[in-house]
mmCIF file of C-alpha atoms in Angstrom:
data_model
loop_
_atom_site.group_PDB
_atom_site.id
_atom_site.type_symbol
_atom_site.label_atom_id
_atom_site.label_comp_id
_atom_site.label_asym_id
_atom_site.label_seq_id
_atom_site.Cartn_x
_atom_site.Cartn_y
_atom_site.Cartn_z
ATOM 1 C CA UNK A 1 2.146 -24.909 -5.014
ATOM 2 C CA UNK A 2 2.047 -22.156 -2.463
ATOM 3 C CA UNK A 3 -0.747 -19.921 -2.139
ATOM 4 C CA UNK A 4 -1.169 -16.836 0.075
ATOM 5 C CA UNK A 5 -3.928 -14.708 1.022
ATOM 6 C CA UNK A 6 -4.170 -11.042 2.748
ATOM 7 C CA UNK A 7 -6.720 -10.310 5.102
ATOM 8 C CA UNK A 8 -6.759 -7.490 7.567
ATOM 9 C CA UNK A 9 -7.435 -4.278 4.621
ATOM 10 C CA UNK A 10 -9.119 -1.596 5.823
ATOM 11 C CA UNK A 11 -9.986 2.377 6.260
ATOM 12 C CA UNK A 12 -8.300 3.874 8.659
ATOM 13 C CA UNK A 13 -7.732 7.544 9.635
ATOM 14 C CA UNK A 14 -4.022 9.149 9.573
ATOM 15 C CA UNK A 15 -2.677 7.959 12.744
ATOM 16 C CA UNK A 16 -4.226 4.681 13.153
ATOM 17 C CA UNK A 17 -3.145 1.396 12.895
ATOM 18 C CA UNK A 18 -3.728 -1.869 10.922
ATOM 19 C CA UNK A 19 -2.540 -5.360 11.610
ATOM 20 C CA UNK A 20 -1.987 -7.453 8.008
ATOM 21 C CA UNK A 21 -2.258 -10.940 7.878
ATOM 22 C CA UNK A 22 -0.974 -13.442 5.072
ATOM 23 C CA UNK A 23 -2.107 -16.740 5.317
ATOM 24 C CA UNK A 24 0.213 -19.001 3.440
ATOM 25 C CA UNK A 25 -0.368 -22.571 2.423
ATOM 26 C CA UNK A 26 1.750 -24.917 2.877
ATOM 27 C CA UNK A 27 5.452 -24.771 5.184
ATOM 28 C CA UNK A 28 6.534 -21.490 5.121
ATOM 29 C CA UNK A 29 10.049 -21.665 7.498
ATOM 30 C CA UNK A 30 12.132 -21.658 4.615
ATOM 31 C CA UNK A 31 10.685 -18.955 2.610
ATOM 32 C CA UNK A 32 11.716 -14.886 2.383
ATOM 33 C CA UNK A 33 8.202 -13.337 2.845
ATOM 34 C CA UNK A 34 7.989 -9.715 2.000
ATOM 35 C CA UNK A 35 4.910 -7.277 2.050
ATOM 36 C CA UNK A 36 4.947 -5.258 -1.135
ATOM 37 C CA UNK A 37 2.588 -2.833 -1.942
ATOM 38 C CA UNK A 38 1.089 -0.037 -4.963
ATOM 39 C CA UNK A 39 -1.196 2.915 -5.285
ATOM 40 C CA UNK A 40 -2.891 4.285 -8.199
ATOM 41 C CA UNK A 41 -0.582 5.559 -10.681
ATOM 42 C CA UNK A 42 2.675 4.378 -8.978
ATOM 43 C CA UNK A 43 4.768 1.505 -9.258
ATOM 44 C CA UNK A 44 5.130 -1.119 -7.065
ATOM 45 C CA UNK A 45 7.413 -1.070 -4.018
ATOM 46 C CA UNK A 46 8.444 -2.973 -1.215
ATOM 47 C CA UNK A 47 7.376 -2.194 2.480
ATOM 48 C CA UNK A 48 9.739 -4.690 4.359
ATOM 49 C CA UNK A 49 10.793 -8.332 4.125
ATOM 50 C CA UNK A 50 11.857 -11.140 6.523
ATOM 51 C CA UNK A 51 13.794 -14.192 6.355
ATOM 52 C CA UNK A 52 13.549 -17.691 7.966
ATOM 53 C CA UNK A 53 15.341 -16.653 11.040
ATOM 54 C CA UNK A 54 13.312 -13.311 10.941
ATOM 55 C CA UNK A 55 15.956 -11.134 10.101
ATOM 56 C CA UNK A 56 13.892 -7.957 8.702
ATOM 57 C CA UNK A 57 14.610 -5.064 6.584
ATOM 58 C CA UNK A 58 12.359 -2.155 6.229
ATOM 59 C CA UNK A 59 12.034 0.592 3.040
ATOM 60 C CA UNK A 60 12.616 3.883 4.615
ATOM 61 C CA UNK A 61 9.167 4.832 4.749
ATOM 62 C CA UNK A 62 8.205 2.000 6.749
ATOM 63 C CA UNK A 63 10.750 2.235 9.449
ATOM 64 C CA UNK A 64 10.062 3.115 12.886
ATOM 65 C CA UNK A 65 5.898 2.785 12.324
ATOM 66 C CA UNK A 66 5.599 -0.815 10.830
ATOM 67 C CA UNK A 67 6.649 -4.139 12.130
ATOM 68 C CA UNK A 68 6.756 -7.630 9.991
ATOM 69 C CA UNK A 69 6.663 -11.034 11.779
ATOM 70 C CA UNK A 70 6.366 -14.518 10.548
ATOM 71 C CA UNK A 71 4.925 -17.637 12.558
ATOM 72 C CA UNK A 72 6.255 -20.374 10.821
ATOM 73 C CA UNK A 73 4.110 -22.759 12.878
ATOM 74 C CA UNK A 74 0.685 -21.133 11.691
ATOM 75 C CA UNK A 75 1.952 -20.577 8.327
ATOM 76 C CA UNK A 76 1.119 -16.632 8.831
ATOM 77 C CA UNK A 77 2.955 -13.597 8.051
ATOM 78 C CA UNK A 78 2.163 -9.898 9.633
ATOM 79 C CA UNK A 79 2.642 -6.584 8.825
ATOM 80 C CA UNK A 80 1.626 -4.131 11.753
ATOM 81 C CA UNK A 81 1.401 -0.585 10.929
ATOM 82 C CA UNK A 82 1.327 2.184 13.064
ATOM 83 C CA UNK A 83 1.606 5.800 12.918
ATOM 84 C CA UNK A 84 -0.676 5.597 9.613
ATOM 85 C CA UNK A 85 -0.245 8.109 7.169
ATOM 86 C CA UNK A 86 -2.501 8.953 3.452
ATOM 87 C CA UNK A 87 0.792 8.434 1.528
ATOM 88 C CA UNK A 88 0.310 4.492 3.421
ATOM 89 C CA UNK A 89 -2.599 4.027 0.777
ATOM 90 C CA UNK A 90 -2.096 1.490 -1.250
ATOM 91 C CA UNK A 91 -2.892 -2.465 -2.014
ATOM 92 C CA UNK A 92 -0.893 -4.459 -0.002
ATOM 93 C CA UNK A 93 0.503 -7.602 -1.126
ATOM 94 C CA UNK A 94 2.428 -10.442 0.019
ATOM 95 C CA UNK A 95 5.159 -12.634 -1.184
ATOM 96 C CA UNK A 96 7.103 -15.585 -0.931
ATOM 97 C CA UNK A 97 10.756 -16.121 -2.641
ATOM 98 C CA UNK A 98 13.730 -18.111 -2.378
ATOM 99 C CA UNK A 99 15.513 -19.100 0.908
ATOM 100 C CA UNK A 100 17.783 -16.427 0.654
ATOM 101 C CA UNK A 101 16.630 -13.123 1.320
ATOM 102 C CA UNK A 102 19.554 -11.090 1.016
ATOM 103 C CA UNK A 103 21.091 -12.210 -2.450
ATOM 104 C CA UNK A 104 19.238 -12.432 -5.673
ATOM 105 C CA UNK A 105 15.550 -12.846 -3.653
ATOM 106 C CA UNK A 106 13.132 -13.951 -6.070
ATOM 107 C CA UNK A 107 9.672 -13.682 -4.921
ATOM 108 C CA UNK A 108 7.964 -16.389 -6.667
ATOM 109 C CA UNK A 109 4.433 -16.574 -5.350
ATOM 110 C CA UNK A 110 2.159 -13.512 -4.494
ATOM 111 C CA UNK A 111 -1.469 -13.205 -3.324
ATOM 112 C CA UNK A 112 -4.368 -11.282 -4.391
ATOM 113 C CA UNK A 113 -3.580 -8.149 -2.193
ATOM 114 C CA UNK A 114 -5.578 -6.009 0.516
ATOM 115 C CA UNK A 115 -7.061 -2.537 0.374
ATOM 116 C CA UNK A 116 -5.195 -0.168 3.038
ATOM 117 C CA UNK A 117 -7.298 3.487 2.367
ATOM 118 C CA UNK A 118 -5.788 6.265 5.184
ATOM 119 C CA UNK A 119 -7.372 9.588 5.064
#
């Protein structure tokens, strides 16, 4: 059974930066890991994922200011943001899926989530 929990949550004024951490149990090199995350009121949505060989993809909101990384040896996955913004405001979740990342990812296991506040 995998388990993962964020640390890292935090308030932060608009331009700052946060580094997210996802501790995962167990081996995690043949997972997709994504960050995921929802405010208030909206639904969730993905912030960027990454596969076993760390091939990323980023929603368009998240490109150029955050970058996800994986260390499969620590079992830990990362989400730096930069460039913070109030519209970044949101619980922030991680997830791990299915090997593939690209077709049909199913995103099986999910942790508890982390409070990002920007104002």
């Amino acid at each position: 059974h995998v388990q993962l929990v964020e640390s890292g949550g935090d308030s932060v004024q608009a331009g700052g930066a946060l580094r997210l951490s996802c501790a995962v149990s167990g081996h995690i090199h043949s997972y997709c890991l994504a960050w995921f995350r929802q405010a208030p009121g909206k639904e969730r949505e993905e912030v960027a994922r990454i596969d076993s060989y760390s091939k990323t993809s980023y929603a368009d909101s998240a490109k150029g200011r955050f970058i996800v990384s994986r260390d499969n040896a620590k079992n830990t996955l990362t989400l730096q943001m930069n460039s913070l913004e109030p519209e970044d405001s949101a619980m922030y979740f991680c997830a791990a899926g299915t090997v593939n990342c690209w077709i049909g990812a199913n995103f099986a296991y999910w942790g508890q989530g982390t409070q990002v506040t920007v104002s």
